[in-house]
GROMACS .gro file of N, CA and C in nm:
model
  210
    1MET      N    1   8.857   8.052  11.242
    1MET     CA    2   8.946   8.160  11.280
    1MET      C    3   8.935   8.181  11.430
    2ASN      N    4   9.049   8.202  11.494
    2ASN     CA    5   9.049   8.233  11.636
    2ASN      C    6   9.110   8.372  11.658
    3LYS      N    7   9.118   8.411  11.785
    3LYS     CA    8   9.164   8.546  11.820
    3LYS      C    9   9.308   8.570  11.775
    4VAL      N   10   9.394   8.473  11.790
    4VAL     CA   11   9.535   8.489  11.753
    4VAL      C   12   9.551   8.505  11.601
    5GLU      N   13   9.478   8.425  11.524
    5GLU     CA   14   9.485   8.436  11.378
    5GLU      C   15   9.434   8.572  11.331
    6LEU      N   16   9.324   8.618  11.391
    6LEU     CA   17   9.271   8.749  11.354
    6LEU      C   18   9.371   8.860  11.388
    7LEU      N   19   9.433   8.852  11.504
    7LEU     CA   20   9.532   8.952  11.543
    7LEU      C   21   9.650   8.953  11.448
    8LYS      N   22   9.694   8.837  11.402
    8LYS     CA   23   9.804   8.829  11.305
    8LYS      C   24   9.763   8.892  11.172
    9GLU      N   25   9.640   8.866  11.128
    9GLU     CA   26   9.592   8.926  11.003
    9GLU      C   27   9.586   9.078  11.014
   10LEU      N   28   9.538   9.127  11.127
   10LEU     CA   29   9.532   9.272  11.148
   10LEU      C   30   9.671   9.333  11.151
   11ASN      N   31   9.765   9.263  11.212
   11ASN     CA   32   9.903   9.312  11.218
   11ASN      C   33   9.963   9.319  11.078
   12ASN      N   34   9.934   9.221  10.994
   12ASN     CA   35   9.985   9.221  10.856
   12ASN      C   36   9.919   9.329  10.771
   13ALA      N   37   9.797   9.370  10.808
   13ALA     CA   38   9.725   9.471  10.731
   13ALA      C   39   9.754   9.612  10.780
   14CYS      N   40   9.843   9.627  10.877
   14CYS     CA   41   9.871   9.758  10.937
   14CYS      C   42   9.960   9.845  10.850
   15ARG      N   43   9.930   9.972  10.854
   15ARG     CA   44  10.017  10.077  10.801
   15ARG      C   45  10.035  10.174  10.916
   16GLY      N   46  10.150  10.164  10.981
   16GLY     CA   47  10.166  10.239  11.106
   16GLY      C   48  10.080  10.172  11.211
   17ASN      N   49   9.988  10.246  11.269
   17ASN     CA   50   9.895  10.190  11.367
   17ASN      C   51   9.761  10.154  11.304
   18PHE      N   52   9.733  10.202  11.185
   18PHE     CA   53   9.601  10.185  11.126
   18PHE      C   54   9.592  10.057  11.044
   19PHE      N   55   9.477   9.994  11.050
   19PHE     CA   56   9.454   9.876  10.968
   19PHE      C   57   9.322   9.889  10.894
   20SER      N   58   9.319   9.830  10.778
   20SER     CA   59   9.197   9.815  10.698
   20SER      C   60   9.206   9.676  10.637
   21ILE      N   61   9.105   9.595  10.664
   21ILE     CA   62   9.108   9.457  10.617
   21ILE      C   63   8.967   9.412  10.582
   22GLU      N   64   8.958   9.331  10.480
   22GLU     CA   65   8.832   9.272  10.439
   22GLU      C   66   8.844   9.122  10.460
   23ILE      N   67   8.762   9.068  10.550
   23ILE     CA   68   8.769   8.926  10.584
   23ILE      C   69   8.652   8.854  10.517
   24PRO      N   70   8.681   8.755  10.433
   24PRO     CA   71   8.573   8.682  10.366
   24PRO      C   72   8.493   8.598  10.465
   25LYS      N   73   8.363   8.586  10.439
   25LYS     CA   74   8.276   8.503  10.523
   25LYS      C   75   8.192   8.415  10.432
   26THR      N   76   8.149   8.302  10.483
   26THR     CA   77   8.066   8.212  10.404
   26THR      C   78   7.926   8.199  10.462
   27THR      N   79   7.913   8.218  10.595
   27THR     CA   80   7.782   8.205  10.659
   27THR      C   81   7.761   8.319  10.759
   28LYS      N   82   7.639   8.329  10.807
   28LYS     CA   83   7.608   8.426  10.912
   28LYS      C   84   7.684   8.393  11.040
   29GLU      N   85   7.711   8.265  11.061
   29GLU     CA   86   7.786   8.222  11.178
   29GLU      C   87   7.929   8.275  11.174
   30ASP      N   88   7.989   8.277  11.054
   30ASP     CA   89   8.122   8.335  11.038
   30ASP      C   90   8.122   8.483  11.076
   31GLU      N   91   8.019   8.554  11.031
   31GLU     CA   92   8.007   8.697  11.061
   31GLU      C   93   7.997   8.719  11.211
   32LYS      N   94   7.917   8.639  11.278
   32LYS     CA   95   7.900   8.651  11.423
   32LYS      C   96   8.031   8.619  11.494
   33ASN      N   97   8.102   8.518  11.447
   33ASN     CA   98   8.231   8.480  11.506
   33ASN      C   99   8.333   8.593  11.492
   34ILE      N  100   8.339   8.655  11.376
   34ILE     CA  101   8.431   8.767  11.353
   34ILE      C  102   8.399   8.882  11.447
   35GLU      N  103   8.270   8.914  11.461
   35GLU     CA  104   8.228   9.024  11.549
   35GLU      C  105   8.266   8.995  11.694
   36GLU      N  106   8.249   8.871  11.738
   36GLU     CA  107   8.284   8.834  11.875
   36GLU      C  108   8.435   8.846  11.898
   37LEU      N  109   8.514   8.801  11.802
   37LEU     CA  110   8.659   8.809  11.815
   37LEU      C  111   8.707   8.954  11.820
   38VAL      N  112   8.648   9.039  11.734
   38VAL     CA  113   8.685   9.180  11.733
   38VAL      C  114   8.647   9.246  11.865
   39ALA      N  115   8.530   9.213  11.918
   39ALA     CA  116   8.487   9.269  12.046
   39ALA      C  117   8.581   9.227  12.159
   40GLU      N  118   8.627   9.103  12.155
   40GLU     CA  119   8.720   9.055  12.257
   40GLU      C  120   8.855   9.126  12.247
   41LEU      N  121   8.903   9.149  12.125
   41LEU     CA  122   9.029   9.222  12.106
   41LEU      C  123   9.016   9.366  12.153
   42GLU      N  124   8.899   9.425  12.135
   42GLU     CA  125   8.877   9.562  12.184
   42GLU      C  126   8.876   9.564  12.337
   43ARG      N  127   8.810   9.467  12.398
   43ARG     CA  128   8.804   9.461  12.544
   43ARG      C  129   8.942   9.445  12.606
   44THR      N  130   9.028   9.366  12.542
   44THR     CA  131   9.162   9.344  12.597
   44THR      C  132   9.258   9.458  12.564
   45GLY      N  133   9.215   9.552  12.480
   45GLY     CA  134   9.297   9.669  12.450
   45GLY      C  135   9.396   9.650  12.337
   46LYS      N  136   9.381   9.547  12.257
   46LYS     CA  137   9.474   9.522  12.145
   46LYS      C  138   9.443   9.611  12.025
   47ILE      N  139   9.314   9.640  12.003
   47ILE     CA  140   9.274   9.723  11.889
   47ILE      C  141   9.166   9.822  11.933
   48LYS      N  142   9.144   9.922  11.848
   48LYS     CA  143   9.030  10.011  11.863
   48LYS      C  144   8.962  10.015  11.727
   49LEU      N  145   8.840   9.966  11.722
   49LEU     CA  146   8.767   9.956  11.596
   49LEU      C  147   8.699  10.089  11.566
   50ARG      N  148   8.721  10.140  11.445
   50ARG     CA  149   8.655  10.263  11.401
   50ARG      C  150   8.533  10.233  11.316
   51GLU      N  151   8.543  10.126  11.237
   51GLU     CA  152   8.436  10.099  11.142
   51GLU      C  153   8.427   9.948  11.117
   52CYS      N  154   8.305   9.897  11.111
   52CYS     CA  155   8.280   9.757  11.077
   52CYS      C  156   8.163   9.757  10.978
   53ILE      N  157   8.192   9.719  10.855
   53ILE     CA  158   8.090   9.717  10.751
   53ILE      C  159   8.065   9.573  10.710
   54LYS      N  160   7.940   9.531  10.722
   54LYS     CA  161   7.902   9.396  10.684
   54LYS      C  162   7.856   9.397  10.539
   55ARG      N  163   7.925   9.320  10.458
   55ARG     CA  164   7.890   9.309  10.317
   55ARG      C  165   7.837   9.169  10.291
   56GLU      N  166   7.792   9.144  10.167
   56GLU     CA  167   7.733   9.014  10.136
   56GLU      C  168   7.830   8.899  10.157
   57GLN      N  169   7.954   8.915  10.111
   57GLN     CA  170   8.049   8.805  10.117
   57GLN      C  171   8.169   8.831  10.206
   58SER      N  172   8.169   8.943  10.278
   58SER     CA  173   8.283   8.975  10.363
   58SER      C  174   8.245   9.073  10.474
   59VAL      N  175   8.339   9.092  10.565
   59VAL     CA  176   8.326   9.192  10.671
   59VAL      C  177   8.448   9.283  10.660
   60PHE      N  178   8.426   9.413  10.646
   60PHE     CA  179   8.533   9.511  10.634
   60PHE      C  180   8.557   9.573  10.770
   61LEU      N  181   8.682   9.571  10.816
   61LEU     CA  182   8.720   9.629  10.944
   61LEU      C  183   8.822   9.739  10.923
   62HIS      N  184   8.805   9.849  10.996
   62HIS     CA  185   8.897   9.962  10.989
   62HIS      C  186   8.916  10.011  11.132
   63GLY      N  187   9.042  10.031  11.172
   63GLY     CA  188   9.065  10.079  11.307
   63GLY      C  189   9.211  10.101  11.337
   64ILE      N  190   9.242  10.101  11.467
   64ILE     CA  191   9.377  10.128  11.514
   64ILE      C  192   9.429  10.005  11.587
   65TYR      N  193   9.549   9.963  11.549
   65TYR     CA  194   9.618   9.851  11.614
   65TYR      C  195   9.707   9.909  11.722
   66LYS      N  196   9.690   9.865  11.845
   66LYS     CA  197   9.767   9.918  11.957
   66LYS      C  198   9.886   9.826  11.983
   67TYR      N  199  10.005   9.882  11.975
   67TYR     CA  200  10.127   9.804  11.998
   67TYR      C  201  10.151   9.780  12.145
   68ALA      N  202  10.123   9.878  12.228
   68ALA     CA  203  10.145   9.866  12.373
   68ALA      C  204  10.013   9.890  12.445
   69THR      N  205   9.985   9.813  12.546
   69THR     CA  206   9.862   9.830  12.621
   69THR      C  207   9.892   9.897  12.755
   70ASN      N  208   9.789   9.956  12.812
   70ASN     CA  209   9.803  10.023  12.942
   70ASN      C  210   9.809   9.925  13.056
   0.00000   0.00000   0.00000
């Protein structure tokens, strides 16, 4: 998964500006990759993450999708 794919998934999971999505993972490396991508999207101003819950087989993300950046 790359940044563009993650952004598309978040856009599809949006209701208004808010998104809630559960992304399946298979390894700890996948979890680290997801966290890095989310951090990069936050730095660029595309999203604002409210919650990140690490589960055994997935990562749950909840936050705000920003349509326009400053």
